[in-house]
mmCIF file of C-alpha atoms in Angstrom:
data_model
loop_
_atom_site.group_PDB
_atom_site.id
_atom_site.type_symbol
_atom_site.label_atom_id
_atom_site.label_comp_id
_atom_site.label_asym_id
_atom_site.label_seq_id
_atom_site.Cartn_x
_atom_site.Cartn_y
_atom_site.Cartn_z
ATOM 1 C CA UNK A 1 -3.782 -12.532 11.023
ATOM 2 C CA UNK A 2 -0.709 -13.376 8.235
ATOM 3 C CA UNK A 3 1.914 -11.614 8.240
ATOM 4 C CA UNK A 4 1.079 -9.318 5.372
ATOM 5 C CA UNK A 5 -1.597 -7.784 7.591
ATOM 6 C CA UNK A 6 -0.006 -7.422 10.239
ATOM 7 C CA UNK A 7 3.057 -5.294 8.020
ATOM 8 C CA UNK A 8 -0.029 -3.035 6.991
ATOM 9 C CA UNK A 9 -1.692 -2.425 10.241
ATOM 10 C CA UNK A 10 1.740 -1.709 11.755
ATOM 11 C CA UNK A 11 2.252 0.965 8.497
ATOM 12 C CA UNK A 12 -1.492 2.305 9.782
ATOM 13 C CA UNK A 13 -0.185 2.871 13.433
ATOM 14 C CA UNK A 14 3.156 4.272 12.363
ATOM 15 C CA UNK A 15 1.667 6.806 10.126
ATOM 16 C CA UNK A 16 -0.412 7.764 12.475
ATOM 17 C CA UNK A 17 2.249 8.164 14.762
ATOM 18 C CA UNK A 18 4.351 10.526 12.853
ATOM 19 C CA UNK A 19 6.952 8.010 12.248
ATOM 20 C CA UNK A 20 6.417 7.466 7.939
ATOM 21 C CA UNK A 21 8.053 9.647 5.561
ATOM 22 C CA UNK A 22 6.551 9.077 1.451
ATOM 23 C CA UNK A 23 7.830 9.743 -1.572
ATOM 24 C CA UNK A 24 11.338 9.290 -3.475
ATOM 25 C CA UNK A 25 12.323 13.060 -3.072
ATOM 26 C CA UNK A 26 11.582 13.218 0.463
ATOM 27 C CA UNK A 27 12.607 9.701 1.497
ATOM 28 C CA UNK A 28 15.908 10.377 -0.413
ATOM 29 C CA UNK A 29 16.773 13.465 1.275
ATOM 30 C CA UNK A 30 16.115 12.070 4.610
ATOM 31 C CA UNK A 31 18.123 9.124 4.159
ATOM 32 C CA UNK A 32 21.233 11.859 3.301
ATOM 33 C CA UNK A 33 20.271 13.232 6.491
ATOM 34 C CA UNK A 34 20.765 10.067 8.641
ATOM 35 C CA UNK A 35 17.219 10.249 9.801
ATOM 36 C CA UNK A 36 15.892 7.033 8.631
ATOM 37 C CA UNK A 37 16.032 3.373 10.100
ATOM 38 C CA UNK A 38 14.400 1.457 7.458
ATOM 39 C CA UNK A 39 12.947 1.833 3.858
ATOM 40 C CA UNK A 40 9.889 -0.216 2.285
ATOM 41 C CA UNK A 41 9.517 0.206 -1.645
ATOM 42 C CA UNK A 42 6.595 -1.074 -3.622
ATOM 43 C CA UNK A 43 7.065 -4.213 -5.893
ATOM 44 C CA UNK A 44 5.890 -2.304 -8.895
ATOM 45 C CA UNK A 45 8.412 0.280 -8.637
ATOM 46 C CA UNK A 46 10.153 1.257 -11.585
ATOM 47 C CA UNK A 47 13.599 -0.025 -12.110
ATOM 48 C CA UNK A 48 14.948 3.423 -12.257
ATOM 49 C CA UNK A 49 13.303 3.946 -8.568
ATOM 50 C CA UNK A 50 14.273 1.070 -7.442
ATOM 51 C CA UNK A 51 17.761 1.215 -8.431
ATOM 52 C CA UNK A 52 17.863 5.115 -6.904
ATOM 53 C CA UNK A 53 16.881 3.858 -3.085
ATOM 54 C CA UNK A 54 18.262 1.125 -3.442
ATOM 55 C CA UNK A 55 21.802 2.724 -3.984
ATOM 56 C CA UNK A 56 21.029 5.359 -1.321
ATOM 57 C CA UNK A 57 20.319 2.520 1.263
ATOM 58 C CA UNK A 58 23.294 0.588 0.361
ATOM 59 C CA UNK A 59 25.371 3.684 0.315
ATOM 60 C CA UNK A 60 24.146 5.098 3.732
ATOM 61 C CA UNK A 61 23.338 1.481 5.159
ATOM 62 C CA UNK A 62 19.825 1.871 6.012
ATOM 63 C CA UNK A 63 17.903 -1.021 6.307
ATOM 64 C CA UNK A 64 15.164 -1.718 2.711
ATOM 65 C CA UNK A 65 12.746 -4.146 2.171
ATOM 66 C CA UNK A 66 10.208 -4.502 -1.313
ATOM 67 C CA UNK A 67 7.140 -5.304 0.002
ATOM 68 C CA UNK A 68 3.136 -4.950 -1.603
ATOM 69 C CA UNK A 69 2.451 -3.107 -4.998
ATOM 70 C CA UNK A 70 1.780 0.639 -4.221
ATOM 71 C CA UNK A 71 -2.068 0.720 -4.158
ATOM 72 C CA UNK A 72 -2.009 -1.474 -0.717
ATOM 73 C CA UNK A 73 1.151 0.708 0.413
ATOM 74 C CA UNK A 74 -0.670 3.897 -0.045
ATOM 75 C CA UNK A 75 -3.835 2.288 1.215
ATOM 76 C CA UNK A 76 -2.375 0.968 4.675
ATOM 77 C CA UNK A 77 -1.250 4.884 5.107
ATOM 78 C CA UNK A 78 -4.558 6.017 4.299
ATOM 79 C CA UNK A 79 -3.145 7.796 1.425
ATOM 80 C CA UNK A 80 -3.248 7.367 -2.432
ATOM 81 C CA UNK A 81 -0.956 5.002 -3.904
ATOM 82 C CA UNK A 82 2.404 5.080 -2.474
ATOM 83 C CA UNK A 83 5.890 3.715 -4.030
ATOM 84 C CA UNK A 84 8.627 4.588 -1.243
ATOM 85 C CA UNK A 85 8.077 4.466 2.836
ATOM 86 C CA UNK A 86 10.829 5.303 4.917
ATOM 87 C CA UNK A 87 10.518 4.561 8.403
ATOM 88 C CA UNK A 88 12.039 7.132 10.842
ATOM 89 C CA UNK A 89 11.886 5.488 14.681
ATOM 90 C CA UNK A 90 14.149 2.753 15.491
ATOM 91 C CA UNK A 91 11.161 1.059 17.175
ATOM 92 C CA UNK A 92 9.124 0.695 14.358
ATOM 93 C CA UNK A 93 11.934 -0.042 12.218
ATOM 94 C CA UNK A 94 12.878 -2.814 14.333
ATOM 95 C CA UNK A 95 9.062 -4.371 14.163
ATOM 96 C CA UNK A 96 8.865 -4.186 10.690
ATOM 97 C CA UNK A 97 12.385 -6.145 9.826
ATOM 98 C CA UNK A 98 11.346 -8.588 12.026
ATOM 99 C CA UNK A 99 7.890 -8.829 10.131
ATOM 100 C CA UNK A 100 9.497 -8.144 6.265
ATOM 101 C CA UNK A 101 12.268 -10.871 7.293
ATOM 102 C CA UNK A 102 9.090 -13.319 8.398
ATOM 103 C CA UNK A 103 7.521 -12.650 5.218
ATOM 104 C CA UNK A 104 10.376 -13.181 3.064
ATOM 105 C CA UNK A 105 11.044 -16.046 4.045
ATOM 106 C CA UNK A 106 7.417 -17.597 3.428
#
């Protein structure tokens, strides 16, 4: 299994742990409230989107990775297509850096 998969199957048992917040609103308002450890935002975001959590996470130093367009985002969730994840357990949040830094770097 490549890394890629294993980033989605990890979304798939966070999800259904509880542990995945969606959506720019909801993701931004959580971040404000100290509650998340790491963000994941589609490739195909917009720029305005992308600039928006990207200035939140810089600004409360939370953790964000772009990974996948938003149709396999949304689809690893079980979900429609999805452009912002936020990641609230430290746990998770440390599995996934470890996997997002692994597939960054090829």
């Amino acid at each position: 299994m490549n890394t890629s998969q294993k980033i989605l199957q990890l979304l798939g048992i966070a999800t259904r742990a509880g542990k995945i917040v969606t959506g720019e609103e909801l993701t931004v308002r959580e971040i404000q409230a100290g509650k998340v450890q790491l963000v994941i935002i589609s490739n195909d975001a917009s720029a305005n989107t992308m600039k928006k959590i990207t200035d939140k996470c810089n600004f409360f130093n939370v953790e964000k990775h772009v990974f996948g367009s938003r149709e396999e985002l949304g689809h690893a969730i079980g979900k429609e297509s999805r452009v912002v994840l936020a990641i609230m357990d430290a746990g998770f949040a440390g599995k996934f850096s470890d996997y997002l830094n692994e597939y960054n770097r090829g």
